[in-house]
Coordinates of C-alpha atoms in Angstrom, one line a residue:
M84 CA -12.0 65.8 -67.1
R85 CA -11.7 62.8 -64.8
T86 CA -10.6 65.2 -62.0
F87 CA -13.7 67.4 -62.6
R88 CA -16.0 64.4 -62.4
T89 CA -14.3 63.3 -59.2
L90 CA -14.8 66.7 -57.7
I91 CA -18.5 66.6 -58.6
I92 CA -19.0 63.1 -57.1
A93 CA -17.1 64.1 -53.9
S94 CA -19.2 67.3 -53.6
L95 CA -22.5 65.3 -54.0
C96 CA -21.3 62.8 -51.4
L97 CA -20.4 65.6 -49.0
A98 CA -23.8 67.2 -49.6
G99 CA -25.6 64.0 -48.8
M100 CA -23.5 63.4 -45.6
S101 CA -24.2 66.9 -44.4
S102 CA -27.9 67.1 -45.2
P103 CA -29.2 66.1 -41.8
A104 CA -27.1 68.8 -40.1
Q105 CA -28.2 71.4 -42.8
E106 CA -31.8 70.3 -42.4
K107 CA -31.6 70.9 -38.7
L108 CA -29.9 74.3 -39.3
F109 CA -32.6 75.4 -41.7
N110 CA -35.5 74.2 -39.4
S111 CA -34.0 76.0 -36.5
A112 CA -33.4 79.1 -38.5
N113 CA -37.1 79.2 -39.4
V114 CA -38.0 79.5 -35.7
Q115 CA -36.6 82.6 -33.9
S116 CA -36.1 82.1 -30.2
P117 CA -35.9 83.9 -27.9
V118 CA -37.3 87.1 -29.4
I119 CA -36.6 90.2 -27.3
N120 CA -39.6 92.5 -28.0
P121 CA -39.5 96.3 -28.1
D122 CA -41.6 96.5 -24.9
G123 CA -39.0 94.5 -22.9
T124 CA -40.9 91.2 -22.9
V125 CA -39.3 88.1 -24.3
T126 CA -41.0 85.4 -26.5
F127 CA -39.8 81.8 -26.5
N128 CA -40.7 79.6 -29.5
L129 CA -40.3 75.9 -30.0
Y130 CA -41.4 73.8 -33.0
A131 CA -42.5 70.5 -31.5
P132 CA -45.7 69.3 -33.3
K133 CA -45.7 65.9 -31.5
A134 CA -45.2 67.2 -28.0
I135 CA -48.0 67.1 -25.5
K136 CA -46.7 69.5 -22.8
V137 CA -43.9 72.1 -23.1
E138 CA -42.6 74.3 -20.3
V139 CA -39.8 76.9 -20.1
T140 CA -37.8 77.1 -16.9
G141 CA -35.4 80.0 -16.2
D142 CA -34.1 82.6 -13.8
F143 CA -36.3 85.3 -15.4
L144 CA -39.4 83.7 -13.9
P145 CA -40.5 83.9 -10.2
T146 CA -38.4 81.5 -8.2
Q147 CA -39.4 78.4 -6.3
A148 CA -38.1 77.7 -2.8
V149 CA -36.3 74.3 -2.7
E150 CA -35.1 72.7 0.6
V151 CA -31.4 72.0 1.0
P152 CA -30.9 69.5 3.9
G153 CA -28.8 71.1 6.6
F154 CA -28.8 74.6 5.1
G155 CA -32.4 75.8 4.5
T156 CA -33.8 76.8 1.1
Y157 CA -32.5 78.1 -2.1
D158 CA -34.2 79.8 -5.1
A159 CA -34.8 77.4 -8.0
P160 CA -35.7 78.8 -11.4
G161 CA -39.4 79.2 -12.0
V162 CA -41.5 77.4 -14.6
A163 CA -44.1 78.6 -17.2
Q164 CA -46.3 76.8 -19.7
L165 CA -46.0 77.3 -23.4
T166 CA -49.1 77.1 -25.6
E167 CA -49.3 75.4 -29.0
D168 CA -50.8 76.7 -32.2
K169 CA -52.3 74.6 -35.0
N170 CA -48.9 74.2 -36.7
G171 CA -47.1 72.7 -33.8
L172 CA -45.3 75.9 -32.7
W173 CA -45.2 76.3 -28.9
T174 CA -45.0 79.9 -27.6
Y175 CA -44.6 81.7 -24.3
T176 CA -44.1 85.5 -23.7
S177 CA -42.6 86.7 -20.5
D178 CA -43.5 89.8 -18.5
K179 CA -41.3 92.8 -19.1
L180 CA -37.7 91.9 -18.0
S181 CA -35.1 94.1 -16.4
P182 CA -31.7 94.5 -18.0
E183 CA -29.8 91.3 -17.2
M184 CA -28.3 88.1 -18.6
Y185 CA -30.8 85.3 -18.2
S186 CA -30.7 81.5 -18.6
Y187 CA -33.4 79.0 -19.5
T188 CA -34.2 75.5 -20.8
F189 CA -37.3 73.7 -22.0
N190 CA -39.2 70.8 -20.4
I191 CA -40.8 68.6 -23.0
D192 CA -43.2 65.8 -21.9
G193 CA -41.4 65.3 -18.7
M194 CA -37.9 65.5 -20.1
T195 CA -36.1 68.4 -18.3
G196 CA -33.2 70.6 -19.3
V197 CA -33.9 70.5 -23.1
K198 CA -31.9 73.2 -24.9
D199 CA -33.5 75.6 -27.3
P200 CA -32.5 74.4 -30.8
A201 CA -33.0 77.9 -32.1
N202 CA -30.5 79.5 -29.7
I203 CA -26.8 78.6 -30.1
Y204 CA -25.8 80.5 -26.9
V205 CA -25.2 78.0 -24.1
N206 CA -23.4 77.9 -20.8
R207 CA -22.4 75.0 -18.6
D208 CA -22.9 75.2 -14.8
I209 CA -21.4 72.1 -13.2
V210 CA -23.3 69.4 -15.0
S211 CA -26.2 71.5 -16.4
F212 CA -26.3 73.3 -19.7
S213 CA -28.7 76.2 -20.3
N214 CA -29.4 78.7 -23.1
I215 CA -28.7 82.3 -22.3
F216 CA -29.9 85.7 -23.6
I217 CA -29.2 89.3 -22.6
V218 CA -31.8 92.1 -22.2
S219 CA -30.5 95.7 -22.3
Q220 CA -32.5 98.9 -22.4
Q221 CA -29.9 101.5 -22.5
K222 CA -26.2 102.1 -22.5
G223 CA -24.6 101.3 -19.2
D224 CA -27.3 99.1 -17.7
K225 CA -26.5 95.5 -16.5
G226 CA -27.3 93.9 -19.8
D227 CA -25.1 96.3 -21.6
L228 CA -22.3 95.7 -19.1
Y229 CA -22.5 91.9 -19.7
R230 CA -22.3 92.0 -23.5
V231 CA -19.5 92.6 -25.9
N232 CA -19.3 96.3 -26.8
E233 CA -17.2 98.2 -29.2
V234 CA -14.5 99.0 -26.6
P235 CA -10.8 98.1 -26.2
H236 CA -10.8 94.4 -25.3
G237 CA -8.5 92.5 -22.9
N238 CA -7.3 89.0 -23.7
I239 CA -8.2 85.6 -22.0
A240 CA -5.6 82.9 -21.7
K241 CA -5.7 79.4 -20.3
V242 CA -2.4 79.0 -18.4
W243 CA -0.8 76.0 -16.9
Y244 CA 1.3 76.5 -13.8
P245 CA 3.1 74.3 -11.2
S246 CA 1.7 74.0 -7.7
P247 CA 4.4 72.6 -5.5
T248 CA 2.0 72.6 -2.5
L249 CA -0.6 70.5 -4.4
K250 CA 2.1 68.5 -6.2
M251 CA 0.6 68.9 -9.6
Q252 CA 0.4 71.0 -12.7
R253 CA -2.8 73.1 -12.7
R254 CA -4.6 75.4 -15.0
M255 CA -6.1 78.9 -14.5
T256 CA -7.8 81.5 -16.7
V257 CA -5.9 84.8 -16.9
Y258 CA -7.4 88.1 -18.2
T259 CA -5.0 90.8 -19.2
P260 CA -6.5 94.2 -19.9
A261 CA -6.4 96.1 -23.2
G262 CA -3.0 97.7 -23.6
Y263 CA -1.2 95.1 -21.6
D264 CA 1.0 94.3 -24.5
K265 CA 2.3 97.9 -24.6
G266 CA 4.2 97.6 -21.3
G267 CA 3.7 98.8 -17.8
K268 CA 2.9 97.0 -14.5
Y269 CA -0.6 96.1 -13.3
P270 CA -2.5 95.2 -10.1
V271 CA -4.0 91.8 -9.8
L272 CA -7.4 90.6 -8.9
Y273 CA -7.7 86.9 -7.9
L274 CA -11.3 85.8 -8.7
L275 CA -12.5 82.4 -7.3
H276 CA -15.4 80.3 -8.3
G277 CA -17.9 78.2 -6.3
A278 CA -18.4 74.5 -5.6
G279 CA -18.7 72.5 -8.7
G280 CA -17.2 75.2 -10.9
D281 CA -13.7 75.4 -12.4
E282 CA -11.4 77.9 -14.1
N283 CA -14.0 78.5 -16.8
A284 CA -16.8 79.5 -14.6
W285 CA -16.1 83.2 -14.1
S286 CA -15.1 83.8 -17.7
E287 CA -18.3 82.2 -19.1
L288 CA -21.1 82.3 -16.5
G289 CA -19.7 85.3 -14.7
R290 CA -19.0 87.4 -17.9
A291 CA -15.8 88.6 -16.1
A292 CA -14.0 89.7 -19.3
Q293 CA -17.0 91.7 -20.6
I294 CA -17.5 93.3 -17.2
L295 CA -13.9 94.3 -16.9
D296 CA -13.6 95.5 -20.5
N297 CA -16.7 97.7 -20.1
L298 CA -15.8 99.1 -16.6
I299 CA -12.2 99.8 -17.6
A300 CA -13.2 101.4 -20.9
T301 CA -15.5 103.9 -19.1
G302 CA -13.0 104.7 -16.4
K303 CA -15.0 103.0 -13.6
A304 CA -12.3 100.4 -12.8
K305 CA -8.6 100.5 -13.0
P306 CA -6.9 98.3 -15.7
M307 CA -6.0 95.1 -13.9
I308 CA -4.9 91.5 -14.5
V309 CA -7.6 89.0 -13.3
V310 CA -6.6 85.5 -12.4
M311 CA -9.3 82.8 -12.2
P312 CA -7.8 79.6 -10.8
N313 CA -9.4 76.1 -10.5
G314 CA -10.6 75.9 -6.9
N315 CA -10.8 72.1 -6.7
P316 CA -7.5 71.1 -5.0
N317 CA -7.6 67.5 -6.4
C318 CA -8.2 68.6 -10.0
Q319 CA -5.8 70.1 -12.5
A320 CA -8.3 71.7 -14.8
A321 CA -11.9 71.8 -16.0
P322 CA -13.5 68.4 -16.9
G323 CA -12.3 66.9 -20.2
E324 CA -9.3 69.3 -20.3
W325 CA -6.7 67.3 -18.4
S326 CA -5.5 63.7 -18.2
W327 CA -8.6 62.4 -16.3
G328 CA -10.6 62.9 -19.5
M329 CA -14.3 63.2 -19.8
Y330 CA -15.4 62.6 -16.2
T331 CA -18.6 64.1 -14.7
P332 CA -17.9 66.9 -12.3
G333 CA -19.3 66.9 -8.8
F334 CA -20.6 69.6 -6.5
R335 CA -17.7 69.8 -4.1
D336 CA -15.2 67.4 -5.7
A337 CA -14.3 65.9 -9.0
G338 CA -17.5 63.7 -9.2
T339 CA -16.6 60.6 -11.2
G340 CA -13.1 61.9 -11.8
P341 CA -10.1 61.7 -9.4
T342 CA -10.8 60.3 -5.9
Q343 CA -7.4 60.8 -4.3
P344 CA -7.3 63.2 -1.4
A345 CA -5.8 66.6 -2.1
A346 CA -2.3 67.3 -0.8
A347 CA -3.5 70.6 0.7
S348 CA -6.3 73.0 0.6
I349 CA -6.8 75.9 -1.8
P350 CA -6.0 78.6 0.9
A351 CA -2.9 76.7 2.0
S352 CA -1.7 76.4 -1.6
F353 CA -2.8 79.8 -2.8
M354 CA 0.6 81.5 -2.7
D355 CA 1.8 79.1 -5.4
I356 CA -0.6 80.9 -7.7
V357 CA 0.5 84.4 -6.6
N358 CA 4.2 83.5 -6.9
Y359 CA 3.7 82.2 -10.4
V360 CA 1.7 85.2 -11.5
D361 CA 4.2 87.7 -10.1
K362 CA 7.1 85.8 -11.9
H363 CA 5.4 85.5 -15.3
Y364 CA 3.3 88.7 -15.6
R365 CA 4.1 92.4 -15.2
T366 CA 2.5 92.8 -11.8
L367 CA 2.8 95.3 -9.0
K368 CA 4.2 93.0 -6.4
D369 CA 2.9 94.5 -3.2
R370 CA -0.1 94.2 -1.0
A371 CA -1.7 97.4 -2.1
H372 CA -2.0 96.0 -5.6
R373 CA -3.5 92.6 -4.8
A374 CA -7.1 91.7 -4.3
V375 CA -8.9 88.4 -3.9
C376 CA -12.6 87.6 -4.0
G377 CA -14.9 84.7 -4.7
L378 CA -18.4 83.3 -4.7
S379 CA -19.8 80.6 -2.5
M380 CA -17.0 78.1 -2.0
G381 CA -14.6 80.7 -3.4
G382 CA -15.9 83.1 -0.8
G383 CA -15.0 80.6 1.8
H384 CA -11.5 80.3 0.2
T385 CA -11.2 84.1 0.2
F386 CA -12.1 84.1 3.9
G387 CA -9.4 81.5 4.6
I388 CA -6.8 83.3 2.6
S389 CA -7.6 86.5 4.5
L390 CA -6.9 84.7 7.8
L391 CA -3.7 82.9 6.6
Y392 CA -2.1 85.8 4.6
P393 CA -3.3 89.1 6.0
A394 CA -0.2 90.9 4.8
K395 CA -0.4 89.7 1.2
F396 CA -3.7 91.3 0.0
D397 CA -5.3 94.7 0.7
Y398 CA -8.7 93.9 -0.7
Y399 CA -11.0 91.0 0.1
G400 CA -14.5 90.2 -1.3
L401 CA -16.8 87.5 0.0
F402 CA -19.7 86.9 -2.4
S403 CA -22.5 84.6 -0.9
A404 CA -19.6 83.0 1.0
G405 CA -19.7 79.3 2.1
L406 CA -17.8 80.1 5.3
H407 CA -15.6 77.5 7.0
L408 CA -12.4 77.8 9.0
P409 CA -9.2 77.2 7.0
D410 CA -7.4 74.0 7.3
K411 CA -9.3 72.8 10.4
T412 CA -10.9 69.4 11.1
I413 CA -14.3 70.7 12.3
D414 CA -17.8 69.6 12.6
M415 CA -19.5 71.3 9.6
S416 CA -22.9 70.4 10.9
K417 CA -22.4 73.0 13.6
P418 CA -23.6 76.6 13.1
F419 CA -20.7 78.8 11.9
A420 CA -21.0 80.8 15.1
Q421 CA -20.2 77.7 17.1
Q422 CA -17.3 76.8 14.8
M423 CA -15.7 80.2 15.4
K424 CA -16.2 79.9 19.2
D425 CA -14.7 76.4 19.3
D426 CA -11.6 77.2 17.2
P427 CA -8.7 78.3 19.4
D428 CA -7.0 80.2 16.6
F429 CA -9.8 82.2 15.0
A430 CA -9.8 85.1 17.5
A431 CA -6.1 85.6 17.1
Q432 CA -6.3 85.3 13.3
S433 CA -9.1 87.8 13.1
A434 CA -7.3 90.3 15.3
R435 CA -4.1 89.9 13.2
L436 CA -6.1 90.5 10.0
F437 CA -7.7 93.7 11.1
A438 CA -4.6 95.0 12.9
S439 CA -3.0 94.8 9.4
K440 CA -5.6 97.4 8.3
P441 CA -6.8 96.0 4.9
K442 CA -8.1 98.8 2.7
L443 CA -11.4 96.9 2.0
Y444 CA -13.1 93.9 3.4
W445 CA -16.3 93.6 1.4
M446 CA -19.2 91.1 1.8
G447 CA -22.3 90.7 -0.5
M448 CA -25.2 88.4 0.3
G449 CA -28.7 87.7 -1.2
K450 CA -31.6 88.0 1.2
T451 CA -32.9 84.5 0.4
D452 CA -29.5 82.8 0.1
F453 CA -29.3 79.5 1.9
L454 CA -25.8 80.4 3.2
Y455 CA -27.2 83.7 4.7
Q456 CA -26.8 82.7 8.3
G457 CA -23.1 82.0 8.1
T458 CA -22.5 85.6 7.1
V459 CA -24.8 86.8 9.9
D460 CA -22.7 84.9 12.4
L461 CA -19.4 86.3 11.1
R462 CA -20.8 89.8 11.0
N463 CA -22.0 89.5 14.6
Y464 CA -18.6 88.3 15.8
W465 CA -16.7 91.0 14.0
D466 CA -19.2 93.7 15.0
A467 CA -18.7 92.7 18.7
K468 CA -15.0 93.2 18.2
G469 CA -15.3 96.5 16.4
Y470 CA -13.7 95.3 13.2
H471 CA -14.5 97.3 10.1
Y472 CA -15.9 95.8 6.9
E473 CA -18.5 96.7 4.3
Y474 CA -21.7 94.7 3.7
V475 CA -24.2 94.8 0.8
E476 CA -27.4 92.8 0.7
T477 CA -29.4 92.2 -2.5
D478 CA -32.6 90.5 -3.5
G479 CA -32.5 86.9 -4.5
G480 CA -30.5 83.9 -3.4
H481 CA -27.5 81.9 -4.4
I482 CA -27.4 82.9 -8.1
W483 CA -25.0 84.1 -10.8
R484 CA -27.2 87.2 -11.2
N485 CA -26.0 88.3 -7.7
W486 CA -22.4 87.3 -8.2
R487 CA -22.1 89.3 -11.4
I488 CA -23.5 92.3 -9.5
Y489 CA -21.0 91.8 -6.7
L490 CA -18.0 91.6 -9.1
T491 CA -19.2 94.8 -10.8
M492 CA -19.3 96.6 -7.5
F493 CA -16.1 95.1 -6.0
A494 CA -14.0 95.8 -9.2
Q495 CA -14.9 99.5 -9.0
R496 CA -13.7 99.7 -5.4
I497 CA -10.3 98.2 -5.6
F498 CA -6.9 99.8 -6.6
Q499 CA -8.4 103.3 -6.5

């Protein structure tokens, strides 16, 4: 009897302790947001009866041009006003949206970046968090490609590996395709993130596992291992997931985390990753079964890797690449065309790369990307030399929406 009374008292205490969380849950559950309507519009709802002004900002709205000193402009997410009803519910309905994965946050009385309490789906991009939602109209469209479907699924693992060149243990994300556990050997795609990102970027923001699962299941891509390393050479892993603890990540470095200089660059240390993967996974260990691609900073790393190791990979993909010459002390304020001209090694490296006859050298760039000119300079140089590459230009700027498209296109071209 005493035990029964004790259990009742404990239960009541727990109920009292958890009531604020439950109240928040119930209040959020009463407001549905976002609501994807049958006509393709999306309605955002926020219960904020004491608010004076509420806005939604997201990549589903017309973009705003923002100046980046030294680079030009980039496309910032647009902003729209919500309207309030008599009960304190703020609402906004978008125009009809195309199939895609979108992100958004609220601005409330001047406080920006407020997450939607009714939407539990959130991604981190460097130091910013935003809610996400997916719009899909039919099987096989982009929204469908980015969501989890009833297909055979690959597995995602967080893997620690030694990097003798960088003199540290490091972490990477590794996708193994459905059926990997049944045996056989596989080609490998090395997929690199941009500045401020880490080994979680492509698997979360980029939807890499969903894209590969869906492409492989429909026969549009070959089953492959996908390796997503951390591209910050002075970091071991994503913020909060190694011994430096809960530091704030930076755009091109570790932010408030480690300040010691890196022992080497990512391109110079890249074969540490390849050697580990070939030793610990069932890979096809030749050039014809290796590909490397990356976005922004990772596109710059891919460019450097192609110049340093032209006989190691047969497929290269530069997505909105932040181009720079590998392992050079150069004046980054100079146009990339001038950097190439001033570098005594670049002409020979480019000639060696294309003499090796890679099966695919692919570049994708948004029309309004602030890094656009660097790719123009590189293309002009290689065009003058008669080097063969493929180029795709899309609408929009330096955004994940483009990079998911580029991964989808590139994955269907490799290992065929």
